[in-house]
Short mmCIF file of C-alpha atoms and ligand atoms in Angstrom, two decimals:
data_model
loop_
_atom_site.label_atom_id
_atom_site.label_comp_id
_atom_site.label_asym_id
_atom_site.label_seq_id
_atom_site.Cartn_x
_atom_site.Cartn_y
_atom_site.Cartn_z
CA UNK A 1 -0.40 -0.12 0.36
CA UNK A 2 1.67 3.28 -1.10
CA UNK A 3 0.38 6.49 -2.01
CA UNK A 4 2.56 8.14 -4.05
CA UNK A 5 4.58 11.72 -3.97
CA UNK A 6 5.50 13.50 -6.91
CA UNK A 7 8.15 15.97 -7.16
CA UNK A 8 10.27 17.69 -10.05
CA UNK A 9 13.15 16.68 -7.76
CA UNK A 10 14.51 16.17 -4.39
CA UNK A 11 11.66 19.51 -3.09
CA UNK A 12 9.19 17.12 -2.43
CA UNK A 13 11.01 15.52 0.52
CA UNK A 14 10.59 18.00 2.17
CA UNK A 15 6.74 17.14 1.42
CA UNK A 16 7.35 13.20 2.29
CA UNK A 17 9.56 13.69 5.72
CA UNK A 18 6.56 16.19 6.83
CA UNK A 19 3.86 14.07 5.82
CA UNK A 20 6.06 10.42 7.34
CA UNK A 21 5.75 12.65 10.50
CA UNK A 22 2.45 12.57 10.24
CA UNK A 23 2.35 9.18 8.48
CA UNK A 24 4.57 6.47 9.59
CA UNK A 25 2.28 3.04 9.07
CA UNK A 26 1.78 4.65 5.70
CA UNK A 27 4.65 4.14 2.76
CA UNK A 28 5.25 6.27 0.41
CA UNK A 29 6.55 5.47 -3.11
CA UNK A 30 8.52 8.57 -4.21
CA UNK A 31 9.18 9.96 -8.32
CA UNK A 32 11.90 12.86 -8.68
CA UNK A 33 11.62 13.32 -12.32
CA UNK A 34 15.42 14.81 -11.87
CA UNK A 35 16.61 14.65 -15.62
CA UNK A 36 13.77 16.56 -16.68
CA UNK A 37 14.37 18.69 -13.68
CA UNK A 38 14.37 21.74 -13.08
CA UNK A 39 10.37 21.90 -14.26
CA UNK A 40 10.36 26.20 -13.10
CA UNK A 41 12.30 27.22 -16.01
CA UNK A 42 9.84 25.61 -19.20
CA UNK A 43 6.87 25.98 -20.91
CA UNK A 44 3.49 24.89 -19.53
CA UNK A 45 2.98 22.09 -22.16
CA UNK A 46 6.26 20.93 -21.28
CA UNK A 47 5.49 21.07 -18.11
CA UNK A 48 1.64 18.80 -18.93
CA UNK A 49 3.41 16.86 -20.99
CA UNK A 50 6.07 15.51 -18.21
CA UNK A 51 3.72 15.29 -14.62
CA UNK A 52 0.85 13.50 -16.88
CA UNK A 53 3.90 10.65 -17.87
CA UNK A 54 5.97 10.94 -14.12
CA UNK A 55 1.44 10.11 -12.88
CA UNK A 56 0.19 7.89 -15.02
CA UNK A 57 3.96 5.26 -14.18
CA UNK A 58 3.26 6.43 -10.45
CA UNK A 59 -0.58 5.16 -10.95
CA UNK A 60 0.20 2.06 -13.34
CA UNK A 61 3.20 1.22 -10.47
CA UNK A 62 0.17 0.59 -7.48
CA UNK A 63 -0.54 3.99 -6.68
CA UNK A 64 -3.89 4.88 -6.31
CA UNK A 65 -3.28 8.76 -4.75
CA UNK A 66 -0.26 10.42 -6.23
CA UNK A 67 0.53 14.08 -4.92
CA UNK A 68 3.10 16.89 -7.17
CA UNK A 69 4.62 18.19 -4.40
CA UNK A 70 5.20 20.62 -6.72
CA UNK A 71 4.35 24.11 -6.94
CA UNK A 72 4.83 24.10 -10.12
CA UNK A 73 3.28 21.06 -10.71
CA UNK A 74 0.22 21.79 -9.53
CA UNK A 75 0.38 25.62 -11.64
CA UNK A 76 0.55 23.74 -15.36
CA UNK A 77 -0.87 21.05 -15.15
CA UNK A 78 -2.97 18.97 -12.39
CA UNK A 79 -6.17 21.45 -13.03
CA UNK A 80 -5.57 19.81 -16.82
CA UNK A 81 -5.39 16.07 -16.14
CA UNK A 82 -8.07 16.86 -13.51
CA UNK A 83 -10.48 18.17 -16.39
CA UNK A 84 -9.06 15.65 -19.38
CA UNK A 85 -10.92 13.15 -16.28
CA UNK A 86 -8.21 10.41 -14.71
CA UNK A 87 -8.36 7.02 -15.05
CA UNK A 88 -11.31 4.94 -11.81
CA UNK A 89 -10.14 4.81 -8.66
CA UNK A 90 -6.81 6.72 -9.09
CA UNK A 91 -6.97 10.00 -8.04
CA UNK A 92 -4.59 12.99 -8.33
CA UNK A 93 -4.51 16.25 -6.19
CA UNK A 94 -1.29 19.07 -5.53
CA UNK A 95 0.32 21.12 -2.97
CA UNK A 96 -1.52 25.09 -3.14
CA UNK A 97 -4.97 24.30 -1.55
CA UNK A 98 -3.00 23.46 2.04
CA UNK A 99 -1.56 26.48 1.88
CA UNK A 100 -3.85 28.79 1.14
CA UNK A 101 -6.54 27.39 2.92
CA UNK A 102 -3.31 28.48 6.45
CA UNK A 103 -3.44 31.90 4.91
CA UNK A 104 -7.00 32.84 5.11
CA UNK A 105 -8.57 30.37 8.47
CA UNK A 106 -10.58 28.66 6.24
CA UNK A 107 -11.07 24.58 7.14
CA UNK A 108 -11.29 21.59 4.66
CA UNK A 109 -13.34 21.56 2.35
CA UNK A 110 -15.06 25.78 3.03
CA UNK A 111 -16.87 27.26 0.19
CA UNK A 112 -18.10 29.35 1.28
CA UNK A 113 -17.92 33.24 -0.46
CA UNK A 114 -13.80 34.80 -0.99
CA UNK A 115 -14.79 37.77 2.52
CA UNK A 116 -11.78 39.72 3.99
CA UNK A 117 -8.72 38.04 5.72
CA UNK A 118 -6.34 38.84 7.72
CA UNK A 119 -3.35 38.80 6.31
CA UNK A 120 -3.25 42.20 3.10
CA UNK A 121 0.57 42.02 2.17
CA UNK A 122 1.33 38.73 0.36
CA UNK A 123 5.20 37.87 -1.04
CA UNK A 124 5.02 34.98 -3.10
CA UNK A 125 7.86 33.13 -3.74
CA UNK A 126 8.09 30.87 -6.56
CA UNK A 127 10.01 29.63 -10.25
CA UNK A 128 9.54 31.31 -12.32
CA UNK A 129 7.43 29.00 -14.35
CA UNK A 130 4.72 28.87 -11.20
CA UNK A 131 5.35 32.72 -11.55
CA UNK A 132 4.00 32.89 -14.49
CA UNK A 133 0.69 30.38 -14.44
CA UNK A 134 -0.70 33.16 -12.12
CA UNK A 135 -1.77 29.56 -10.65
CA UNK A 136 -1.67 31.14 -7.40
CA UNK A 137 -3.16 34.25 -8.01
CA UNK A 138 -5.96 32.37 -8.73
CA UNK A 139 -6.28 30.26 -5.82
CA UNK A 140 -6.74 32.98 -3.19
CA UNK A 141 -8.89 35.02 -5.20
CA UNK A 142 -11.76 32.49 -5.39
CA UNK A 143 -11.17 32.48 -1.56
CA UNK A 144 -10.22 35.75 0.03
CA UNK A 145 -10.65 39.89 -1.37
CA UNK A 146 -8.43 42.51 -0.33
CA UNK A 147 -4.76 40.53 0.37
CA UNK A 148 -2.34 42.86 -2.35
CA UNK A 149 0.45 39.52 -3.65
CA UNK A 150 3.81 39.99 -4.96
CA UNK A 151 5.76 37.41 -6.60
CA UNK A 152 9.02 36.65 -7.10
CA UNK A 153 10.43 34.21 -9.71
CA UNK A 154 14.00 33.19 -8.06
CA UNK A 155 15.32 31.64 -11.13
CA UNK A 156 18.16 29.19 -10.22
CA UNK A 157 17.29 28.13 -6.71
CA UNK A 158 15.88 25.40 -7.61
CA UNK A 159 19.69 24.75 -9.85
CA UNK A 160 21.61 25.46 -7.17
CA UNK A 161 20.22 22.75 -4.87
CA UNK A 162 19.44 19.71 -7.60
CA UNK A 163 23.53 20.72 -7.46
CA UNK A 164 24.13 20.68 -4.33
CA UNK A 165 25.86 23.90 -4.44
CA UNK A 166 23.57 25.91 -0.94
CA UNK A 167 26.22 28.76 -1.00
CA UNK A 168 25.14 29.09 -5.28
CA UNK A 169 21.53 28.77 -3.01
CA UNK A 170 21.58 31.06 -0.55
CA UNK A 171 23.34 34.04 -1.87
CA UNK A 172 20.14 34.13 -4.84
CA UNK A 173 17.84 33.74 -2.30
CA UNK A 174 19.40 36.67 -0.80
CA UNK A 175 19.21 38.91 -3.70
CA UNK A 176 15.44 37.93 -4.72
CA UNK A 177 14.37 38.76 -1.42
CA UNK A 178 16.42 42.02 -1.76
CA UNK A 179 14.33 41.91 -5.43
CA UNK A 180 10.79 41.56 -3.76
CA UNK A 181 10.95 43.67 -0.38
CA UNK A 182 11.94 47.04 -3.50
CA UNK A 183 8.35 45.87 -4.34
CA UNK A 184 6.48 45.10 -1.44
CA UNK A 185 8.57 46.29 1.39
CA UNK A 186 6.88 45.98 4.46
CA UNK A 187 4.99 42.28 3.73
CA UNK A 188 2.46 40.47 6.13
CA UNK A 189 3.21 36.92 5.58
CA UNK A 190 5.90 35.16 2.33
CA UNK A 191 5.06 31.38 0.31
CA UNK A 192 8.04 29.44 -0.24
CA UNK A 193 5.36 28.08 -3.71
CA UNK A 194 8.38 25.52 -4.20
CA UNK A 195 8.57 22.69 -2.33
CA UNK A 196 12.25 22.99 -3.02
CA UNK A 197 12.58 26.07 -0.56
CA UNK A 198 11.99 25.20 2.82
CA UNK A 199 15.47 23.65 2.29
CA UNK A 200 16.09 27.16 2.79
CA UNK A 201 13.60 27.93 4.97
CA UNK A 202 16.12 30.57 8.05
CA UNK A 203 17.62 31.68 4.95
CA UNK A 204 14.64 33.54 3.35
CA UNK A 205 12.89 33.97 7.48
CA UNK A 206 16.40 36.00 7.67
CA UNK A 207 16.13 37.49 4.83
CA UNK A 208 12.37 38.41 5.67
CA UNK A 209 12.66 39.93 9.01
CA UNK A 210 11.53 38.52 12.15
CA UNK A 211 8.02 40.11 12.04
CA UNK A 212 6.85 38.46 8.90
CA UNK A 213 5.47 34.52 8.67
CA UNK A 214 6.57 33.13 5.90
CA UNK A 215 4.86 30.12 5.39
CA UNK A 216 5.94 26.40 3.88
CA UNK A 217 3.87 22.99 2.92
CA UNK A 218 5.22 21.13 4.18
CA UNK A 219 3.29 19.97 7.40
CA UNK A 220 -0.13 22.06 5.98
CA UNK A 221 -0.06 19.68 3.06
CA UNK A 222 1.13 16.47 6.17
CA UNK A 223 -2.24 17.81 7.27
CA UNK A 224 -4.44 17.80 4.89
CA UNK A 225 -2.92 14.77 3.50
CA UNK A 226 -4.15 12.80 7.10
CA UNK A 227 -7.91 13.89 7.03
CA UNK A 228 -8.17 13.25 3.07
CA UNK A 229 -6.37 9.47 4.00
CA UNK A 230 -8.63 9.60 6.97
CA UNK A 231 -11.62 10.21 4.60
CA UNK A 232 -10.63 8.20 1.66
CA UNK A 233 -8.55 5.49 3.30
CA UNK A 234 -9.63 3.13 0.05
CA UNK A 235 -7.44 5.80 -1.51
CA UNK A 236 -4.21 3.99 -0.57
CA UNK A 237 -3.67 1.91 -3.24
CA UNK A 238 -1.34 -1.08 -3.71
CA UNK A 239 1.53 -0.56 -4.20
CA UNK A 240 5.51 -0.51 -3.03
CA UNK A 241 7.07 2.05 -1.36
CA UNK A 242 10.69 3.33 -2.24
CA UNK A 243 12.01 5.54 -4.47
CA UNK A 244 12.22 6.31 -8.08
CA UNK A 245 14.45 8.98 -10.35
CA UNK A 246 14.53 9.02 -13.92
CA UNK A 247 18.55 11.04 -13.10
CA UNK A 248 21.29 9.11 -12.29
CA UNK A 249 20.33 7.56 -8.57
CA UNK A 250 23.49 6.89 -6.60
CA UNK A 251 23.41 10.89 -6.54
CA UNK A 252 19.83 11.41 -6.32
CA UNK A 253 20.38 9.23 -3.34
CA UNK A 254 23.83 11.34 -1.62
CA UNK A 255 21.76 14.72 -2.30
CA UNK A 256 18.95 13.09 -0.58
CA UNK A 257 20.63 12.59 1.96
CA UNK A 258 22.59 15.34 2.47
CA UNK A 259 19.52 16.61 3.55
CA UNK A 260 17.27 14.73 5.39
CA UNK A 261 20.63 13.17 6.97
CA UNK A 262 19.68 9.53 6.38
CA UNK A 263 19.94 6.46 3.79
CA UNK A 264 18.03 7.31 1.17
CA UNK A 265 18.77 4.55 -1.94
CA UNK A 266 16.57 5.76 -4.90
CA UNK A 267 16.81 2.74 -7.53
CA UNK A 268 15.91 4.09 -11.63
CA UNK A 269 11.85 4.44 -12.23
N1 DGL B 1 9.67 21.79 -6.12
C1 DGL B 1 9.41 22.44 -6.79
C2 DGL B 1 7.98 23.49 -7.36
O1 DGL B 1 6.97 23.60 -6.35
C3 DGL B 1 11.07 22.60 -8.22
C4 DGL B 1 10.07 22.75 -9.47
C5 DGL B 1 11.75 24.12 -10.13
O2 DGL B 1 12.07 21.94 -10.58
O3 DGL B 1 11.04 24.48 -10.66
O4 DGL B 1 8.50 24.60 -7.83
#
């Protein structure tokens, strides 16, 4: 029995880690499309095709439920995949909604009209493709009014993380935060809208200052998934858990161990 967790690379491990702490009995099949990462510089069609093929692979390996632990894939592919129709008994879910529910203080499944919320100014840090999609602003507008969102496309950060160059990644984060602050000097909250970014959460927080509430997805998605599986216990699938990559398994395993500080062994997808 395994739930599929998909990302373009290592970022989804931040979600997997939180989900495993929340649901220690549950098995997960993690799929990193490392050969095609980063997704954030690709066009929407490309991201859709890559995401679709990875999700279909996870379904075929016995996962009934696949979580897109990747904002870029969620932004560019999720709605299109859902609208095209998924095979009977299979589901694919993204990572935007739990984050927006937390920001707008909504309960799971609250479909009431949009209303004013406490947070008025939000800095969104995400990949170029996620920013270009405006998917975050769209989902937010369904739930809240009067929220000013300033988005910063954080070019280069995912590449640096995938290459294990954390010094470069940190420098890029600081410069993207500075660029954001020139457009919005005092945001109430900041959204880390890419699952790679929690690996640098402290760098974002330090650069933004202690008064800015930084929202990251890992624990929010873990809560939502636990709720979802509580209500849909039949969605746990019948496949085996593990770690798959389209890239070089040894290289990806080494990087993953560096980030999660435990031994992780990827196999070739
Ligand atoms: N972790 C992915 C996300 O949440 C990174 C996308 C990329 O590969 O650029 O957006």
